[in-house]
Short mmCIF file of C-alpha atoms in Angstrom, two decimals:
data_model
loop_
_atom_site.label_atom_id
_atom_site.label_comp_id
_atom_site.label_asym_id
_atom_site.label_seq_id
_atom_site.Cartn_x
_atom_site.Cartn_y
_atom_site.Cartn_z
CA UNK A 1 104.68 37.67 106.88
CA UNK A 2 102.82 41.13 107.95
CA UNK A 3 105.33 43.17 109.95
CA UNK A 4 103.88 42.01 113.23
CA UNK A 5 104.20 39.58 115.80
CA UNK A 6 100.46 37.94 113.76
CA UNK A 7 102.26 37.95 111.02
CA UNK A 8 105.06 35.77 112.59
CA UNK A 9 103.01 33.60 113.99
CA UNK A 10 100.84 32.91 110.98
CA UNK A 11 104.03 31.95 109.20
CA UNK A 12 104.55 29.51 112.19
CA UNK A 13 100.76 28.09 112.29
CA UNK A 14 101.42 27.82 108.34
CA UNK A 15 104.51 25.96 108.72
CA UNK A 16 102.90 23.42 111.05
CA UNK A 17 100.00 23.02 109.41
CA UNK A 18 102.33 21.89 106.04
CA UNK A 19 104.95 19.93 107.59
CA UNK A 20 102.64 18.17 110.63
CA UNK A 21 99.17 18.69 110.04
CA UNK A 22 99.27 20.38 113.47
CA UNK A 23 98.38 24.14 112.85
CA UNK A 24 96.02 24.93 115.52
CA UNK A 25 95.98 22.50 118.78
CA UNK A 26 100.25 22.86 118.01
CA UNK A 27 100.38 26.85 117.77
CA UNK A 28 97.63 27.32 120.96
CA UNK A 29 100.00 25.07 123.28
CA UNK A 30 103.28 27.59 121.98
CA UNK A 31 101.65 30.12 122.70
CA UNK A 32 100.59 29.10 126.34
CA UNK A 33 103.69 28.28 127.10
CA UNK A 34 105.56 31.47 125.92
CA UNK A 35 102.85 33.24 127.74
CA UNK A 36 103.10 31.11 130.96
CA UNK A 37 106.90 29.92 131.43
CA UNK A 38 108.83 32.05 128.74
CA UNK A 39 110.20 30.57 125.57
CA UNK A 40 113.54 31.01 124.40
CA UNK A 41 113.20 31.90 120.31
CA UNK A 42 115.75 31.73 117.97
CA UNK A 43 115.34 33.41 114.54
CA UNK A 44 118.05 32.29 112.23
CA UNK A 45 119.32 34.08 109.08
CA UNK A 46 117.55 36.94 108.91
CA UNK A 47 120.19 37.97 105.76
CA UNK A 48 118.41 35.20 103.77
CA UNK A 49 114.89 37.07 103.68
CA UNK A 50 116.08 39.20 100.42
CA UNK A 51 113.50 42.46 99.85
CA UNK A 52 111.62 40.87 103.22
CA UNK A 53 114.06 41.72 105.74
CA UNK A 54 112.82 45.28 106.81
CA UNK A 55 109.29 43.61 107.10
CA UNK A 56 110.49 40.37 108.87
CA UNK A 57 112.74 42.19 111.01
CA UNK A 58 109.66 44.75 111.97
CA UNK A 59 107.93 41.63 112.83
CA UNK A 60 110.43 40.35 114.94
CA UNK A 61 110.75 43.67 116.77
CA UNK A 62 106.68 43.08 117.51
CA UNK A 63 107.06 39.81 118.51
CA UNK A 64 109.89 40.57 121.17
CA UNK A 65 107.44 43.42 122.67
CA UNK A 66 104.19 41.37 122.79
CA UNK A 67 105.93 38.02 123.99
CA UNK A 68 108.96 39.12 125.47
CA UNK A 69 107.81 39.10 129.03
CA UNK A 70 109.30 35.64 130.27
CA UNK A 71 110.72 34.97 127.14
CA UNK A 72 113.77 35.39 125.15
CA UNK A 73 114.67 36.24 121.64
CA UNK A 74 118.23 36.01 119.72
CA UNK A 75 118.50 36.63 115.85
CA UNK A 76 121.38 35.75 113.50
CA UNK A 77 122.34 37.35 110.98
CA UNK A 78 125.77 37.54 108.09
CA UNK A 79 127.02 41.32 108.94
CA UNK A 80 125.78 42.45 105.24
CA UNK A 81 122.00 42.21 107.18
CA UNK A 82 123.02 44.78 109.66
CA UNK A 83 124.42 47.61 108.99
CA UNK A 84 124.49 49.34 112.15
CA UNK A 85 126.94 46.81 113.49
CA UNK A 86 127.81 45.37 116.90
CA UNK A 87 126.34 47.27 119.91
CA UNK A 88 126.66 44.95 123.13
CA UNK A 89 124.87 47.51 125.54
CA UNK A 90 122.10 47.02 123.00
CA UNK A 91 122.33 43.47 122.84
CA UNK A 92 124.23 43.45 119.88
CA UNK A 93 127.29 41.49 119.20
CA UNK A 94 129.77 39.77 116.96
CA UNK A 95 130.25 36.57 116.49
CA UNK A 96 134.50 35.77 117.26
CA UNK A 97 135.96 33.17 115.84
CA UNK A 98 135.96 29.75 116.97
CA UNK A 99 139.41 28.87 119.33
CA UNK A 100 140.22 24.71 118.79
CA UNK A 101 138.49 24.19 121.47
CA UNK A 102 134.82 24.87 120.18
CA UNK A 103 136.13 23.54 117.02
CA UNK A 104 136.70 20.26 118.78
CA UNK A 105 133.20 20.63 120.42
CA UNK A 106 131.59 21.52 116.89
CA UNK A 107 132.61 18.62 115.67
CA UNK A 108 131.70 16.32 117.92
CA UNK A 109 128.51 17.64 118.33
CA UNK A 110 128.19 17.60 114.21
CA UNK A 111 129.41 13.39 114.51
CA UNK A 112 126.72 13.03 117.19
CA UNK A 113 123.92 14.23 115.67
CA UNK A 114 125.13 12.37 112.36
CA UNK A 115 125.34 8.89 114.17
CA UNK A 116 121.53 9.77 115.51
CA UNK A 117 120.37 10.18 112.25
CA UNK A 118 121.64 6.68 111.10
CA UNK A 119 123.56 8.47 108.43
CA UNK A 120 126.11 6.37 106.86
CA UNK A 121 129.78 6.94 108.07
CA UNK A 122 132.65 5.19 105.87
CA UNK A 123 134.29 4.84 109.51
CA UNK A 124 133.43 4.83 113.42
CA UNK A 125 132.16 8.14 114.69
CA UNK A 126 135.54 8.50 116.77
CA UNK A 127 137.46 7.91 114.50
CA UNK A 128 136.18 10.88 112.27
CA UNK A 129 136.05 12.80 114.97
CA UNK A 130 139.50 12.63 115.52
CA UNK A 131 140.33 12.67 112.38
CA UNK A 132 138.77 16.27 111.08
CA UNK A 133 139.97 17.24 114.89
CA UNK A 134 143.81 16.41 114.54
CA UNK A 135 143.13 18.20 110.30
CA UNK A 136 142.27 21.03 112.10
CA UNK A 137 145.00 21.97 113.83
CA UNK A 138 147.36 22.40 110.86
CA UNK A 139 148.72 25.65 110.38
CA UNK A 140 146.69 26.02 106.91
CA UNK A 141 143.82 25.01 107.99
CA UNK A 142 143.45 26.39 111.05
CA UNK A 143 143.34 29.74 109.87
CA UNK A 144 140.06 28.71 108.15
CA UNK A 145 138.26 26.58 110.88
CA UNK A 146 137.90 29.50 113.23
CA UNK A 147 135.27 30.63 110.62
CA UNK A 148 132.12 28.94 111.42
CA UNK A 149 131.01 29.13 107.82
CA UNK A 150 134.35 27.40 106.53
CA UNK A 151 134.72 25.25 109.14
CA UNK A 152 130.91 23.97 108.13
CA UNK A 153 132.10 23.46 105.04
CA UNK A 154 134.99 21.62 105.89
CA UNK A 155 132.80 19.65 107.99
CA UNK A 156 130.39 18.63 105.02
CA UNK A 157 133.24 17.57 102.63
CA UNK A 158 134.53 15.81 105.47
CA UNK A 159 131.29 13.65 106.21
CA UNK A 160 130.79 12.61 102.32
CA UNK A 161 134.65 11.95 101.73
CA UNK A 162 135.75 10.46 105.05
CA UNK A 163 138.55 13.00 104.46
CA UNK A 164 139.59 16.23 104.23
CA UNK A 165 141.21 16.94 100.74
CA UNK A 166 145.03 16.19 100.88
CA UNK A 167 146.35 19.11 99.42
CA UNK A 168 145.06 22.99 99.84
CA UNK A 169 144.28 23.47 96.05
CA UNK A 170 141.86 20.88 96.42
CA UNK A 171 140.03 21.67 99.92
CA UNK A 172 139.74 25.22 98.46
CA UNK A 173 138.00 24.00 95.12
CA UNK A 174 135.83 22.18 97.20
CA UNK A 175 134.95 24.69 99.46
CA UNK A 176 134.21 27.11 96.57
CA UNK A 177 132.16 24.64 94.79
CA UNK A 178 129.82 24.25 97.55
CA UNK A 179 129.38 27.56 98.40
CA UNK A 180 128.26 27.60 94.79
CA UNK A 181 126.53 24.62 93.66
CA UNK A 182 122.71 23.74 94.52
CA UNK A 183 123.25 21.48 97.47
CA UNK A 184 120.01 19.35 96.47
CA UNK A 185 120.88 18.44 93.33
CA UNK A 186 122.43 14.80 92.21
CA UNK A 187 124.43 17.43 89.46
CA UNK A 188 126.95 19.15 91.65
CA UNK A 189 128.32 21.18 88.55
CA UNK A 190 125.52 23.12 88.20
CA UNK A 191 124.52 26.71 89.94
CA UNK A 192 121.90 26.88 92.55
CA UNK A 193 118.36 27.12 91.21
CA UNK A 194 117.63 30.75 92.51
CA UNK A 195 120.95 31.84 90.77
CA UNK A 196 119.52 30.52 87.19
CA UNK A 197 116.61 32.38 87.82
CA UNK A 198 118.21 35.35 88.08
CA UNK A 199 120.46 34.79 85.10
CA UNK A 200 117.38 33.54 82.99
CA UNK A 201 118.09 30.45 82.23
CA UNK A 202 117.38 26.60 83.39
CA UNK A 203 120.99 25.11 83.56
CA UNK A 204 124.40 26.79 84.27
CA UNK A 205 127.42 25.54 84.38
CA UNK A 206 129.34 26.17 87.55
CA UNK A 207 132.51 26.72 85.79
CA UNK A 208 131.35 29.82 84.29
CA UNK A 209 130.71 31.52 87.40
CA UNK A 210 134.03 30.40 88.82
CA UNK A 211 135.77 31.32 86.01
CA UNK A 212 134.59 35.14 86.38
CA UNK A 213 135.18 35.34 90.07
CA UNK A 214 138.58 33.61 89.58
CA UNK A 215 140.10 36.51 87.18
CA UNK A 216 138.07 39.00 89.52
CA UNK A 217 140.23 37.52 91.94
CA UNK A 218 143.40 37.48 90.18
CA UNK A 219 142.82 40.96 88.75
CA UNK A 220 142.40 42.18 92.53
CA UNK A 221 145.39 39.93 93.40
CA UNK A 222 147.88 41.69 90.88
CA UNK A 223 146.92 45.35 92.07
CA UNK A 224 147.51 44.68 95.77
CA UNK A 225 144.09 46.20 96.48
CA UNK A 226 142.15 44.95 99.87
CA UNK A 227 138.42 45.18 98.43
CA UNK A 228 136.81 45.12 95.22
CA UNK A 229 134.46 47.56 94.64
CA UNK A 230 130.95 46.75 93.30
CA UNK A 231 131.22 48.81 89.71
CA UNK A 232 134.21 46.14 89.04
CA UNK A 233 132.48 43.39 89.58
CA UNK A 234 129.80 43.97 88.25
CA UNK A 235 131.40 44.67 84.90
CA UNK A 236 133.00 41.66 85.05
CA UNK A 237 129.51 39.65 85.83
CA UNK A 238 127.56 41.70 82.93
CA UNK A 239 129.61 38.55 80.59
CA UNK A 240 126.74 36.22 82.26
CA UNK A 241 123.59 38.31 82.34
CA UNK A 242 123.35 39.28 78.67
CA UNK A 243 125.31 42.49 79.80
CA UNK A 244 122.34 44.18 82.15
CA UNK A 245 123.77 45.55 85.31
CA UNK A 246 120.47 45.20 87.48
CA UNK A 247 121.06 41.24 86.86
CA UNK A 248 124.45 41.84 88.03
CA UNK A 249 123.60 43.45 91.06
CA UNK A 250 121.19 40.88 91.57
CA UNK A 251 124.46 38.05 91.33
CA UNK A 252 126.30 40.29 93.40
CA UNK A 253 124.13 40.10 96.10
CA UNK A 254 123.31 36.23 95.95
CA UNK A 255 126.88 36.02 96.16
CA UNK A 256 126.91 37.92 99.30
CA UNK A 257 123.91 37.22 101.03
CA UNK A 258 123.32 33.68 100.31
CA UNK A 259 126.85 32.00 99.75
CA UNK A 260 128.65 33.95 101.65
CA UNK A 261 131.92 33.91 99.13
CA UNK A 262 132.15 37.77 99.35
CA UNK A 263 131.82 40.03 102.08
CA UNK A 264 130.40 42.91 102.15
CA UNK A 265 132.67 45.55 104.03
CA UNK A 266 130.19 48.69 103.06
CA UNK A 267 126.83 47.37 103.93
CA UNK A 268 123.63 48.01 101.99
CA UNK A 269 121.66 50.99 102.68
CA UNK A 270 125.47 52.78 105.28
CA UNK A 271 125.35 55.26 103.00
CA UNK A 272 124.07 55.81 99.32
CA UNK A 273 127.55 57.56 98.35
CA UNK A 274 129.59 54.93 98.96
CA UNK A 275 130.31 52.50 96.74
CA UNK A 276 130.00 48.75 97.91
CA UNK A 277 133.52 46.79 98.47
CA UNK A 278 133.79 43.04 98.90
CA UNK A 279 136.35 40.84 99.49
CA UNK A 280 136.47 37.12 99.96
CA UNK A 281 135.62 35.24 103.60
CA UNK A 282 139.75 34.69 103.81
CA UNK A 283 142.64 35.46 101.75
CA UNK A 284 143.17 32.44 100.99
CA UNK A 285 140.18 32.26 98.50
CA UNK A 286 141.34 34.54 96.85
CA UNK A 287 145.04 33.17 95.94
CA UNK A 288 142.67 30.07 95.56
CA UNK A 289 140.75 31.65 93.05
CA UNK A 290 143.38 33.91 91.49
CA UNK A 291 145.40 30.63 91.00
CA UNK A 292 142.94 28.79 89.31
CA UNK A 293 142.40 31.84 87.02
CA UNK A 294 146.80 31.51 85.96
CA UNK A 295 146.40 27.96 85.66
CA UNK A 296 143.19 27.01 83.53
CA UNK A 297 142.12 30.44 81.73
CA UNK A 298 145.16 32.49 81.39
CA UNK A 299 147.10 32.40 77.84
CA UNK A 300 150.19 32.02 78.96
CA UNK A 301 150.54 30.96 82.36
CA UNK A 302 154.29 30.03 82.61
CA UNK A 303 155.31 33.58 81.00
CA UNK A 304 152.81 35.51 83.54
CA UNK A 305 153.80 33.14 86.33
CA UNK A 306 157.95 34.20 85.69
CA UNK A 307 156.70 37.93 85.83
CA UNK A 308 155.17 37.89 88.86
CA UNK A 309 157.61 35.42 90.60
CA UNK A 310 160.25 38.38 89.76
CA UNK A 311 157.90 41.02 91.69
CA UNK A 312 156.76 40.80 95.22
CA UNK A 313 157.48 38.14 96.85
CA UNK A 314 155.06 37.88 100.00
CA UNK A 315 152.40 38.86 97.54
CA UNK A 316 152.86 35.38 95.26
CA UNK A 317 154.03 32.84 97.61
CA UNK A 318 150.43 31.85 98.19
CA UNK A 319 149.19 31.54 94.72
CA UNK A 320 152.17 30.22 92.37
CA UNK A 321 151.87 26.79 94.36
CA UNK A 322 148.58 26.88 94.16
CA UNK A 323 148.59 27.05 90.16
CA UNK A 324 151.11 24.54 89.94
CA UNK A 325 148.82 21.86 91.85
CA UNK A 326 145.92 23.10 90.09
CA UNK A 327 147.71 22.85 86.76
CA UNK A 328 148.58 19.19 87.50
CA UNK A 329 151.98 17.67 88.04
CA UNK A 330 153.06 17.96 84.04
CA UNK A 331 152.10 21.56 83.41
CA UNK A 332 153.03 22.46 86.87
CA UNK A 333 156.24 21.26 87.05
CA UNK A 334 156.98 22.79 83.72
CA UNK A 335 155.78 26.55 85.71
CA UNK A 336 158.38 25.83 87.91
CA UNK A 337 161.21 25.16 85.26
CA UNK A 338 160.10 28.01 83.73
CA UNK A 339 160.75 30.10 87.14
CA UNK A 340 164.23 28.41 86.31
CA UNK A 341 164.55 29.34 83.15
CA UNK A 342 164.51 25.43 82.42
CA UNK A 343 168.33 25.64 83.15
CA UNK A 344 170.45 24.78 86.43
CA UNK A 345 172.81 27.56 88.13
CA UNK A 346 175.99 27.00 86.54
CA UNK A 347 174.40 27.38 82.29
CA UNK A 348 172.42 30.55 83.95
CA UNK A 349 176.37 32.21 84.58
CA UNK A 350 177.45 30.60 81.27
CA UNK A 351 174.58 32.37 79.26
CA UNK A 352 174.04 35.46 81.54
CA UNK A 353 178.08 35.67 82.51
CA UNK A 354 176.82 37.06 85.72
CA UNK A 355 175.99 35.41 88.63
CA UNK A 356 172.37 34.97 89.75
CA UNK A 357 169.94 38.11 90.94
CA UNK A 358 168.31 37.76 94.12
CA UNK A 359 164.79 37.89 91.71
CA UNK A 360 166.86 34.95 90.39
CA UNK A 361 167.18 32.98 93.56
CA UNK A 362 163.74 34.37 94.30
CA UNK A 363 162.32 32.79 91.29
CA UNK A 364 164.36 29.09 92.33
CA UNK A 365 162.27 29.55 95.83
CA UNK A 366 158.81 29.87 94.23
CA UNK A 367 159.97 26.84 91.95
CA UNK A 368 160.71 24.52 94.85
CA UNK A 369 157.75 25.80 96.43
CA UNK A 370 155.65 25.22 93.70
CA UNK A 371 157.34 21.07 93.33
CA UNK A 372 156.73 20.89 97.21
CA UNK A 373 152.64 21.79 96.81
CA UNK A 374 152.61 19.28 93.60
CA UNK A 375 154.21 16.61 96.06
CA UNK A 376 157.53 14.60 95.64
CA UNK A 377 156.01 11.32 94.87
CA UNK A 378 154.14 12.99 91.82
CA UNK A 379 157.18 14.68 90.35
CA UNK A 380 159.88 11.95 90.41
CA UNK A 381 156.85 9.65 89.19
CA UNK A 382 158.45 10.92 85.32
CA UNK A 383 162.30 11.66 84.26
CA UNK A 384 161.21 14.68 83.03
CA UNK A 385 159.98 16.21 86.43
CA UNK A 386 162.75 14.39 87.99
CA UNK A 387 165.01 16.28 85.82
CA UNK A 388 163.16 19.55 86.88
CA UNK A 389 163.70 19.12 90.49
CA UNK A 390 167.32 18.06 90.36
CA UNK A 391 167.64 21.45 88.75
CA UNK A 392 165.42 23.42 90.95
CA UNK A 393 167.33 21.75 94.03
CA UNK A 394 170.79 23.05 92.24
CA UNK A 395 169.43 26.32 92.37
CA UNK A 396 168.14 26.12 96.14
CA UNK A 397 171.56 24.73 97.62
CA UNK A 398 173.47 27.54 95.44
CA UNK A 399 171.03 29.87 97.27
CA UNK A 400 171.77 28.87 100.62
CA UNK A 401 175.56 30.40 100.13
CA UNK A 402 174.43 33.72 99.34
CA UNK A 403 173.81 36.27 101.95
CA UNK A 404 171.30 38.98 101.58
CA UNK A 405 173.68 41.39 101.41
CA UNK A 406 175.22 40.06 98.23
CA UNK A 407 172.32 39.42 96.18
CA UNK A 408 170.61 36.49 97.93
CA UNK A 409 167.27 36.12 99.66
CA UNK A 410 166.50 38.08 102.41
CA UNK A 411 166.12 36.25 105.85
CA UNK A 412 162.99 35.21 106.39
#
């Protein structure tokens, strides 16, 4: 595409000319009516055009002052693709985030143009209407469906499953995986194909990928900090791309610009002294993440999981029940004996000969919460877990006696 309005509309002749054998009769009747009635054009994802944008977007700016005389124009664009920011009295404006009901509407509309297609549907259009409707208004999830982005996703998984996942740990890991994976490939563990061409190679494992993000995210998790900064991760990528940093970069910004699993809060090209900070689309992904990292890579999980259980609270409460579902009812419900120090209240005051710390009772909340995200039917499936939460539950009702002011939990 030249940086013109020509150049634009070569791209569009081009595209008809490949797709419906159309090019010229096709782009001459556009044209007329742009030029006679107005057209309304809508030029979508102009963060997706990589080293093109500057061009592209010159072209667009062309296009809008040659055609824009009946006509109307509205571009899209991830925040990372426009650094100046909003600017209503120039046209130029957020997007908010989507109240229940245009989630409702977005998902009928999604069913509805599903049922024209003649997709298949493993149940009646109103019925999974209703169904991702009524998912969406749970408090966990409805912090995430505002997003369009997630709430696409969400949408996806829900159309090829019939469901949303049943548990968090799970919607998460799918979420992440698609934002990930090549979505036209039959191998859904695999990297998207631009990705491998940037790391040099023909197949890569998703898993690799995740598990660098995931102790990114954990790292980021344990220091309390809002963003990471670009130097960090790309150190931490330079383990996939044969340790060169302008592959990195390159990662770094397929991450941003065409998944969408960071966000850039220090756009490209604000200002060459500033150091690029990302963070993930909701805080959530990254207990997600960081969870995954304590519960499949790190050495020793129920050791690191104690240690942080004993710090701040509000900062762990998201991610210790995570890693406990992630880990899998056996492992996980040994995390939360561990919390527990595998023993109930009354052989804690026979070995301690004290009673109980309120990091003690804060450890026996994280426990139970960490059972309740594993699920009850899972953990009295086995004595052993049983066992666990008969002591856990010792320690909560023993915790319900103690007021903050002695040593217990403070109100929440």
């Amino acid at each position: 595409v030249t940086a013109d309005a020509s150049g634009l509309w070569a791209h569009v002749a081009h595209r008809l000319g490949t797709r419906y054998c159309t090019e010229d009769r096709t782009l001459r009747y556009l044209q007329g009516i742009a030029r006679e009635h107005g057209a309304l054009f809508l030029l979508d994802g102009l963060d997706e055009c990589g080293a093109d944008r500057e061009r592209v977007n010159a072209a667009v700016e062309d296009l809008a002052r040659c055609w824009g005389g009946k006509s109307r124009f509205l571009r899209t664009a991830r925040p990372s693709a426009w650094p100046q920011g909003a600017a209503p009295e120039q046209g130029v404006y957020a997007l908010a985030a989507l109240d229940q009901e245009k989630i409702g509407a977005f998902i009928q509309t999604w069913y509805d143009a599903v049922a024209r297609r003649g997709w298949p549907l493993k149940r009646p259009v109103d019925q999974m209407v209703g169904d991702l409707v009524q998912a969406c208004r749970q408090r966990d999830i409805a912090a995430l469906a505002g997003n369009p982005l997630l709430l696409t996703l969400m949408t996806i998984i829900h159309t090829t499953r019939a469901r949303l996942p049943e548990d968090r740990a799970e919607l998460y890991g799918c979420a992440v995986d698609l934002l990930l994976q090549r979505w036209d490939d039959a191998d859904d563990r695999k990297v998207s194909r631009v990705l491998c061409e940037i790391l040099k190679c023909t197949d890569f494992p998703l898993d690799n990928l995740k598990e660098v993000l995931a102790k990114v995210a954990f790292e980021v998790h344990a220091d309390q900090a809002p963003h990471v900064g670009e130097d960090r991760l790309k150190r931490a990528l330079r383990v996939l791309t044969d340790r060169s940093d302008d592959r990195a970069s390159q990662v770094i910004d397929y991450l941003e610009d065409r998944t969408g699993l960071l966000i850039c809060d220090v756009p490209k090209g604000s200002d060459p002294d500033l150091e690029r900070q990302f963070s993930f689309p909701h805080r959530t992904f990254q207990e997600y993440l960081a969870a995954f990292h304590l519960a499949r890579f790190h050495l020793k999980p129920d050791e690191t999981a104690k240690d942080l259980a004993r710090g701040d609270l509000t900062q762990w409460e998201g991610v210790l029940p995570l890693m406990a579902r992630i880990a899998g009812a056996g492992h996980g419900s040994g995390y939360a004996d561990a919390l527990i120090g595998r023993h109930d209240v009354a052989a804690h005051r026979r070995r301690k000969k004290s009673d109980p710390s309120q990091k003690d009772w804060q450890c026996a909340l994280l426990a139970g919460l960490q059972l309740q995200e594993i699920g009850r039917a899972k953990v009295v499936a086995s004595e052993d877990r049983l066992a666990i939460l008969e002591r856990v539950t010792d320690w909560l009702v023993e915790a319900l006696a103690v007021l903050p002011d002695a040593g217990g939990l403070p109100a929440r």
